[in-house]
Amino acid sequence: MAKYRIGWMPGDGVGVDVMDATKIVLDKLGFEADYVNGDIGWEFWKTEADPLPERTIEMLKNVDAALFGAITSKPKEEAAKELIPELQDKGHVYRSPIVRLRQTFNLSTNLRPCKAYDGNPLNFRDDLDLVVFRQNTEGLYIGVEYHPLPQMIREKLTETHPSQMARMDGVANEDIAISTRIFTREGCQNIIRDAFEYAKKFGYKTVTVVEKPNVIRETSGLMIREARKIAEEYSGIELWETNIDAMCMWLIKNPQNYGVLVASNMFGDIVSDLCAQLIGGLGFACSGNIGKEVAVFEPSHGSAPKYVGMNKVNPIAMMLSAKMMLDYLGESEMADKLEKAVSDVIAEGKVRTYDMGGSHTTTDMAEAVAAKL
Ligand code: IPM
Ligand code: MG
C-alpha cells in the first residue's frame, strides 16, 4: 500500500489536461500515492442530475487529501436544458459541485497564494507575494436564496425593516429576489486566525481584512470586530482594514505593499482573481480548500471549454496546487522541490504555454518541470 490515498477529480474540460500534467510531475517527484478517481462535473449533471454524486462524497471520506481540476458551471435555466430527456422537468436544480464540496466537508478555509515568479513575462510587477484567505463556506455562498419572495418572509421583513420594505410597496413577490449573506462569529474567527497564523509562520508584517463595514454593517462589521480582537494576540503583525472597492484600486496601485489578505467568501472570490492577474493570470493561481478532516486542492481557473482537448493550457496553477497539497501532508521537502522546479522553468523561459506568449503544450510544460526534478 502506498503512503497516501489521494482523491483524483479531473472534472471537466481542461481540468483533465492539467491533472494529467501534474501526475507526470508527482510521479517524477517520487510521491507515493494511490490515486482514487472521483466523478464530478457536467457529465454527471447531464446523466444523473448530480454533478457531485454520493459515491464521490463517500470516496472523499477515505482519502488524505484530494486534487481537483475544474468544472463547468451554468446558470439554472441553461443547466436544466442540458439534462438527458428522462431527467428533464423533474425539478432538478444545478448547484456548483465545488461549492457543495466545500460545504459538505466544511472546507472553511480557502487559501490562495499569489506569488510573482522571476522571469514570468505576465507579472504585473516582479516583487509581489500576496496570500488571500477566503472564508469558504458562508457569506453569499451559503445558498439561502428566494425567488419569488415568499409572502411569509415578506411579512417578517416588513415587521423588522418597515422603511426599507416600504420602498418596494406595489412590487410583486414574483419581481423580488433575495440572496442572503450569512456570517457566523466562528466562521469569521477561524478565517482570521488562519490568516494571522500564516502571517506569523511565514513572516508577513501585515494582515489586511477586506470588507465593507461602512455599508454592510452587520456582516462586515462582525468580521472587522473579530479581526481587531484576534489581531491583539499577534504583536508584530499589523491589522489593516480596507474596503473591498478601495482594495481593488490599491491592488493595482501599490500591490507590493500588501502581504496576507483576508475576506469573506464573495469578496475573497473577487479579490483572489484580481491578485491572480497580478502574478500572471489564472494559469498561475493555485488554491487549497482546507477543512479539519480533508483538504481539496485546485487551480483557481475554470474548465476553459474553448481549449478542451487541445493540450494547450498552462498547468502551473494545478502543479502549484499539488505543491500546496504536499505542504498540507507535511511533505515539505517535496513541496519545495516542486516549487523550485516550476520557478526554474519559468525563469529560464524556454518552455512557455500560449498564455505566456509561447506555443508549448500542457505536456511540454509538465515534462520541462519533471526534467528539473
Ligand atoms: C473560485 C470559482 C468558484 C467560486 C466557482 C467556479 C463556483 O470562481 O473557486 O473562485 O465562485 O468559488
Ligand atoms: Mg473565483
Coordinates of C-alpha atoms and ligand atoms in Angstrom, one line a residue:
M1 CA 0.0 0.0 0.0
A2 CA 1.3 3.5 -0.9
K3 CA 1.9 6.1 1.8
Y4 CA -1.1 8.2 0.8
R5 CA -4.6 7.9 -0.6
I6 CA -5.3 10.9 -2.9
G7 CA -8.7 11.7 -4.3
W8 CA -8.3 12.4 -8.0
M9 CA -11.0 14.5 -9.6
P10 CA -10.1 16.0 -13.0
G11 CA -13.7 17.2 -13.6
D12 CA -14.5 19.0 -16.8
G13 CA -12.7 20.4 -19.8
V14 CA -9.0 21.4 -19.3
G15 CA -9.2 20.0 -15.8
V16 CA -8.3 16.7 -17.4
D17 CA -5.2 18.1 -19.2
V18 CA -3.8 19.9 -16.2
M19 CA -4.3 16.9 -13.9
D20 CA -2.5 14.6 -16.4
A21 CA 0.4 17.1 -16.5
T22 CA 0.5 17.2 -12.7
K23 CA 0.6 13.4 -12.5
I24 CA 3.8 13.4 -14.6
V25 CA 5.4 15.8 -12.1
L26 CA 4.2 14.0 -8.9
D27 CA 5.4 10.6 -10.3
K28 CA 8.8 12.2 -11.1
L29 CA 9.0 13.5 -7.5
G30 CA 8.5 10.0 -6.2
F31 CA 5.3 10.9 -4.4
E32 CA 3.9 7.6 -3.1
A33 CA 0.2 7.6 -3.5
D34 CA -2.8 5.5 -4.5
Y35 CA -5.0 7.8 -6.6
V36 CA -8.7 7.2 -6.3
N37 CA -10.9 8.5 -9.1
G38 CA -13.8 10.7 -8.2
D39 CA -16.7 11.5 -10.6
I40 CA -17.5 15.2 -10.6
G41 CA -18.7 17.7 -13.2
W42 CA -21.0 18.4 -16.1
E43 CA -21.2 14.8 -17.4
F44 CA -22.7 13.7 -14.1
W45 CA -25.1 16.6 -14.1
K46 CA -26.4 15.7 -17.6
T47 CA -26.8 12.0 -17.0
E48 CA -27.6 11.8 -13.3
A49 CA -28.8 15.3 -12.4
D50 CA -26.0 15.4 -9.9
P51 CA -22.6 16.9 -10.6
L52 CA -21.3 15.6 -7.3
P53 CA -22.6 12.0 -6.9
E54 CA -22.8 10.5 -3.5
R55 CA -20.1 7.9 -4.4
T56 CA -17.7 10.8 -4.8
I57 CA -18.5 12.1 -1.3
E58 CA -18.0 8.6 0.1
M59 CA -14.7 8.4 -1.7
L60 CA -13.5 11.7 -0.2
K61 CA -14.2 10.4 3.4
N62 CA -11.4 7.9 2.9
V63 CA -8.5 10.0 1.5
D64 CA -5.7 12.0 3.0
A65 CA -6.3 14.9 0.5
A66 CA -7.7 15.4 -3.0
L67 CA -6.8 17.2 -6.2
F68 CA -9.5 18.7 -8.3
G69 CA -9.1 20.1 -11.9
A70 CA -12.0 22.2 -13.0
I71 CA -15.8 22.2 -13.6
T72 CA -18.1 23.8 -16.0
S73 CA -21.0 25.8 -14.3
K74 CA -24.0 27.3 -16.0
P75 CA -27.0 29.3 -14.7
K76 CA -30.0 27.4 -13.5
E77 CA -32.2 27.5 -16.7
E78 CA -29.4 26.7 -19.1
A79 CA -28.2 23.8 -16.9
A80 CA -31.7 22.3 -16.7
K81 CA -32.0 22.3 -20.6
E82 CA -28.9 20.1 -20.8
L83 CA -30.3 17.2 -18.7
I84 CA -31.0 13.9 -20.6
P85 CA -34.7 13.7 -21.6
E86 CA -35.5 11.2 -18.8
L87 CA -34.4 13.8 -16.2
Q88 CA -36.0 16.9 -17.7
D89 CA -38.8 18.7 -15.9
K90 CA -38.3 16.9 -12.6
G91 CA -37.3 19.9 -10.7
H92 CA -33.6 19.2 -10.6
V93 CA -31.6 22.4 -9.8
Y94 CA -28.0 22.8 -10.7
R95 CA -25.7 23.8 -7.9
S96 CA -21.9 24.2 -8.3
P97 CA -20.3 20.9 -7.1
I98 CA -17.2 22.7 -5.9
V99 CA -19.3 25.0 -3.7
R100 CA -21.2 21.9 -2.4
L101 CA -18.0 20.1 -1.8
R102 CA -16.7 23.0 0.3
Q103 CA -19.8 23.0 2.3
T104 CA -20.3 19.2 2.7
F105 CA -16.8 18.8 4.1
N106 CA -16.7 22.1 5.9
L107 CA -13.6 23.2 3.9
S108 CA -13.9 26.5 5.6
T109 CA -10.6 28.0 4.6
N110 CA -9.7 28.8 1.0
L111 CA -6.0 29.6 0.8
R112 CA -4.8 31.3 -2.4
P113 CA -1.2 32.3 -2.6
C114 CA -0.3 34.6 -5.4
K115 CA 3.5 34.9 -5.9
A116 CA 5.2 36.6 -8.8
Y117 CA 7.9 34.2 -10.0
D118 CA 11.1 35.7 -11.5
G119 CA 11.0 35.8 -15.3
N120 CA 7.3 35.4 -15.7
P121 CA 6.5 37.8 -18.6
L122 CA 3.0 38.2 -17.3
N123 CA 3.9 39.6 -13.9
F124 CA 2.3 43.0 -13.2
R125 CA 5.3 43.6 -11.0
D126 CA 8.1 41.2 -10.0
D127 CA 8.0 41.9 -6.3
L128 CA 4.6 40.5 -5.4
D129 CA 3.9 38.0 -2.7
L130 CA 0.2 38.1 -1.8
V131 CA -1.7 35.4 0.0
V132 CA -5.5 35.5 0.1
F133 CA -7.5 33.8 2.9
R134 CA -11.1 33.5 1.7
Q135 CA -13.8 32.2 4.0
N136 CA -15.1 29.3 2.0
T137 CA -18.5 28.1 3.3
E138 CA -20.6 31.1 4.5
G139 CA -21.4 34.6 3.3
L140 CA -23.2 35.0 0.0
Y141 CA -22.4 31.4 -1.0
I142 CA -24.5 30.0 1.9
G143 CA -27.3 29.2 -0.6
V144 CA -30.1 30.8 1.3
E145 CA -32.0 32.5 -1.6
Y146 CA -35.5 33.3 -2.6
H147 CA -37.3 33.9 -5.8
P148 CA -40.1 34.7 -5.9
L149 CA -40.1 36.2 -2.4
P150 CA -42.2 34.0 -0.1
Q151 CA -45.1 36.0 1.4
M152 CA -44.1 34.8 4.9
I153 CA -40.6 36.3 4.5
R154 CA -42.1 39.5 3.1
E155 CA -44.3 39.9 6.1
K156 CA -41.5 39.3 8.5
L157 CA -39.2 41.7 6.7
T158 CA -41.9 44.3 6.7
E159 CA -42.0 43.9 10.5
T160 CA -38.3 44.2 11.0
H161 CA -37.4 46.6 8.2
P162 CA -40.5 48.8 7.6
S163 CA -38.9 51.7 5.8
Q164 CA -36.7 49.6 3.5
M165 CA -39.7 47.3 2.6
A166 CA -41.9 50.3 2.0
R167 CA -39.7 51.2 -0.9
M168 CA -40.9 48.0 -2.6
D169 CA -44.6 48.6 -2.0
G170 CA -46.6 47.6 -5.1
V171 CA -43.7 45.4 -6.4
A172 CA -45.0 41.8 -6.8
N173 CA -43.2 38.9 -4.9
E174 CA -42.5 37.5 -8.3
D175 CA -40.4 40.5 -9.1
I176 CA -38.2 40.4 -6.0
A177 CA -35.2 38.1 -5.5
I178 CA -33.2 37.8 -2.3
S179 CA -29.8 36.2 -1.7
T180 CA -28.7 36.3 1.9
R181 CA -25.2 36.9 3.2
I182 CA -24.8 35.0 6.5
F183 CA -21.7 35.2 8.7
T184 CA -21.1 33.3 11.9
R185 CA -18.7 34.6 14.6
E186 CA -16.9 31.3 14.5
G187 CA -16.6 31.5 10.7
C188 CA -15.1 34.9 11.0
Q189 CA -12.8 33.9 13.8
N190 CA -11.5 30.8 12.0
I191 CA -10.5 32.5 8.8
I192 CA -8.9 35.5 10.6
R193 CA -7.0 33.2 12.9
D194 CA -5.8 31.2 9.9
A195 CA -4.6 34.4 8.2
F196 CA -2.7 35.6 11.3
E197 CA -1.1 32.2 11.9
Y198 CA 0.1 32.1 8.4
A199 CA 1.5 35.6 8.6
K200 CA 3.3 34.6 11.8
K201 CA 4.7 31.4 10.4
F202 CA 6.0 32.9 7.1
G203 CA 7.0 36.3 8.4
Y204 CA 4.4 38.6 6.8
K205 CA 4.1 42.0 8.5
T206 CA 0.5 42.8 7.7
V207 CA -2.9 41.1 7.5
T208 CA -5.4 43.2 5.6
V209 CA -9.1 42.5 6.2
V210 CA -11.1 43.3 3.1
E211 CA -14.7 44.1 3.8
K212 CA -17.2 46.9 3.6
P213 CA -18.4 47.6 7.2
N214 CA -19.4 51.2 6.4
V215 CA -22.4 49.9 4.3
I216 CA -22.8 46.2 5.1
R217 CA -22.8 46.9 8.8
E218 CA -23.8 43.6 10.4
T219 CA -21.8 41.0 8.4
S220 CA -18.7 43.0 7.5
G221 CA -18.9 44.6 10.9
L222 CA -18.8 41.3 12.7
M223 CA -15.7 40.3 10.6
I224 CA -13.9 43.5 11.4
R225 CA -14.6 43.4 15.1
E226 CA -13.4 39.8 15.4
A227 CA -10.3 40.8 13.4
R228 CA -9.5 43.5 15.8
K229 CA -9.7 41.2 18.8
I230 CA -7.6 38.5 17.2
A231 CA -5.0 41.0 16.0
E232 CA -4.2 41.9 19.6
E233 CA -2.8 38.4 20.1
Y234 CA -0.2 38.9 17.4
S235 CA 2.3 41.6 18.2
G236 CA 4.5 42.5 15.3
I237 CA 1.7 41.9 12.7
E238 CA -0.3 44.9 11.8
L239 CA -4.0 44.6 11.0
W240 CA -5.0 46.8 8.1
E241 CA -8.7 47.4 7.3
T242 CA -9.6 48.2 3.7
N243 CA -12.9 48.3 1.9
I244 CA -13.3 45.9 -1.0
D245 CA -13.7 48.7 -3.6
A246 CA -10.7 50.6 -2.4
M247 CA -8.7 47.4 -2.1
C248 CA -9.3 46.7 -5.9
M249 CA -7.8 50.1 -6.5
W250 CA -4.9 49.7 -4.1
L251 CA -4.0 46.3 -5.5
I252 CA -3.5 48.0 -8.9
K253 CA -1.7 51.0 -7.5
N254 CA 0.6 49.5 -4.8
P255 CA 0.2 45.7 -4.7
Q256 CA 3.8 45.3 -3.4
N257 CA 2.7 46.9 -0.1
Y258 CA 0.4 44.0 0.8
G259 CA 1.0 40.6 2.3
V260 CA -1.8 38.5 3.7
L261 CA -5.3 39.4 2.8
V262 CA -8.4 38.0 4.5
A263 CA -12.0 38.3 3.3
S264 CA -15.4 36.7 3.4
N265 CA -16.5 34.3 0.6
M266 CA -17.6 36.7 -2.2
F267 CA -15.1 39.4 -1.6
G268 CA -12.4 36.8 -1.3
D269 CA -13.6 35.3 -4.6
I270 CA -13.3 38.7 -6.3
V271 CA -10.0 39.8 -4.8
S272 CA -8.3 36.5 -5.4
D273 CA -9.0 36.8 -9.2
L274 CA -7.5 40.3 -9.1
C275 CA -4.4 39.0 -7.2
A276 CA -4.1 36.1 -9.7
Q277 CA -4.0 38.5 -12.6
L278 CA -1.2 40.5 -10.9
I279 CA 1.1 37.4 -11.0
G280 CA 0.3 36.1 -14.4
G281 CA -3.3 35.2 -14.5
L282 CA -5.3 32.2 -13.7
G283 CA -2.6 29.9 -15.2
F284 CA -0.5 30.6 -12.1
A285 CA -3.2 30.8 -9.4
C286 CA -3.3 27.8 -7.1
S287 CA -5.6 27.2 -4.2
G288 CA -6.5 24.9 -1.3
N289 CA -9.9 24.3 0.3
I290 CA -8.9 23.2 3.7
G291 CA -11.1 21.7 6.4
K292 CA -10.4 19.7 9.6
E293 CA -10.9 16.2 8.0
V294 CA -9.8 16.7 4.5
A295 CA -8.5 19.2 2.0
V296 CA -9.1 19.7 -1.7
F297 CA -6.5 21.5 -3.9
E298 CA -7.5 23.0 -7.2
P299 CA -6.3 25.7 -9.6
S300 CA -8.5 28.9 -9.4
H301 CA -9.2 28.7 -13.1
G302 CA -12.3 27.1 -14.7
S303 CA -12.7 24.4 -17.3
A304 CA -12.0 26.7 -20.3
P305 CA -14.3 25.0 -22.7
K306 CA -12.7 26.6 -25.8
Y307 CA -9.4 24.9 -25.1
V308 CA -10.8 21.4 -24.4
G309 CA -8.8 18.5 -25.8
M310 CA -6.2 20.9 -27.2
N311 CA -3.4 20.1 -24.6
K312 CA -2.9 23.9 -24.6
V313 CA -3.4 25.5 -21.3
N314 CA -0.9 26.3 -18.6
P315 CA -0.7 23.6 -16.0
I316 CA 1.3 25.6 -13.5
A317 CA -1.6 26.6 -11.3
M318 CA -2.5 22.9 -11.0
M319 CA 1.1 22.0 -10.2
L320 CA 1.3 24.7 -7.6
S321 CA -1.9 23.4 -6.1
A322 CA -0.3 20.0 -5.8
K323 CA 2.7 21.7 -4.1
M324 CA 0.2 23.1 -1.6
M325 CA -1.1 19.6 -1.1
L326 CA 2.4 18.3 -0.4
D327 CA 2.8 21.0 2.2
Y328 CA -0.5 20.1 3.8
L329 CA 0.6 16.5 4.0
G330 CA 3.8 17.5 5.7
E331 CA 5.9 16.6 2.7
S332 CA 7.6 20.0 2.7
E333 CA 10.8 18.8 1.1
M334 CA 8.9 17.5 -2.0
A335 CA 6.8 20.7 -2.0
D336 CA 9.8 22.9 -2.1
K337 CA 11.4 20.8 -4.8
L338 CA 8.3 21.1 -6.9
E339 CA 8.0 24.8 -6.4
K340 CA 11.7 25.3 -7.3
A341 CA 11.3 23.2 -10.5
V342 CA 8.3 25.3 -11.5
S343 CA 10.1 28.6 -10.8
D344 CA 13.3 27.5 -12.6
V345 CA 11.3 26.6 -15.7
I346 CA 9.5 30.0 -15.6
A347 CA 12.8 31.8 -15.1
E348 CA 14.6 30.0 -18.0
G349 CA 11.7 31.0 -20.3
K350 CA 12.4 28.2 -22.8
V351 CA 9.1 26.5 -22.4
R352 CA 6.1 28.7 -22.5
T353 CA 2.4 28.0 -23.0
Y354 CA 0.2 30.2 -25.1
D355 CA -0.8 32.5 -22.1
M356 CA 2.9 33.3 -21.7
G357 CA 3.3 34.1 -25.3
G358 CA 4.7 30.7 -26.3
S359 CA 3.4 27.7 -28.2
H360 CA 4.4 24.9 -25.9
T361 CA 1.8 22.4 -24.9
T362 CA 0.5 21.4 -21.4
T363 CA 2.5 18.2 -21.6
D364 CA 5.7 20.1 -22.7
M365 CA 5.4 22.2 -19.6
A366 CA 4.9 19.1 -17.4
E367 CA 8.0 17.5 -19.0
A368 CA 10.1 20.6 -18.5
V369 CA 9.2 20.7 -14.8
A370 CA 9.7 17.0 -14.4
A371 CA 13.2 17.3 -16.0
K372 CA 14.2 19.7 -13.2
L373 CA 13.3 17.1 -10.6
Ligands
IPM1 C1 -13.5 30.0 -7.5 C2 -14.6 29.9 -8.5 C3 -15.8 29.3 -7.9 C4 -16.3 30.2 -6.8 C5 -16.9 29.0 -8.9 C6 -16.4 28.0 -10.0 C7 -18.2 28.4 -8.3 O1 -14.8 31.2 -9.0 O2 -13.1 29.0 -6.9 O3 -13.0 31.1 -7.2 O4 -17.1 31.2 -7.1 O5 -15.9 30.0 -5.7
MG2 MG -13.5 32.7 -8.3

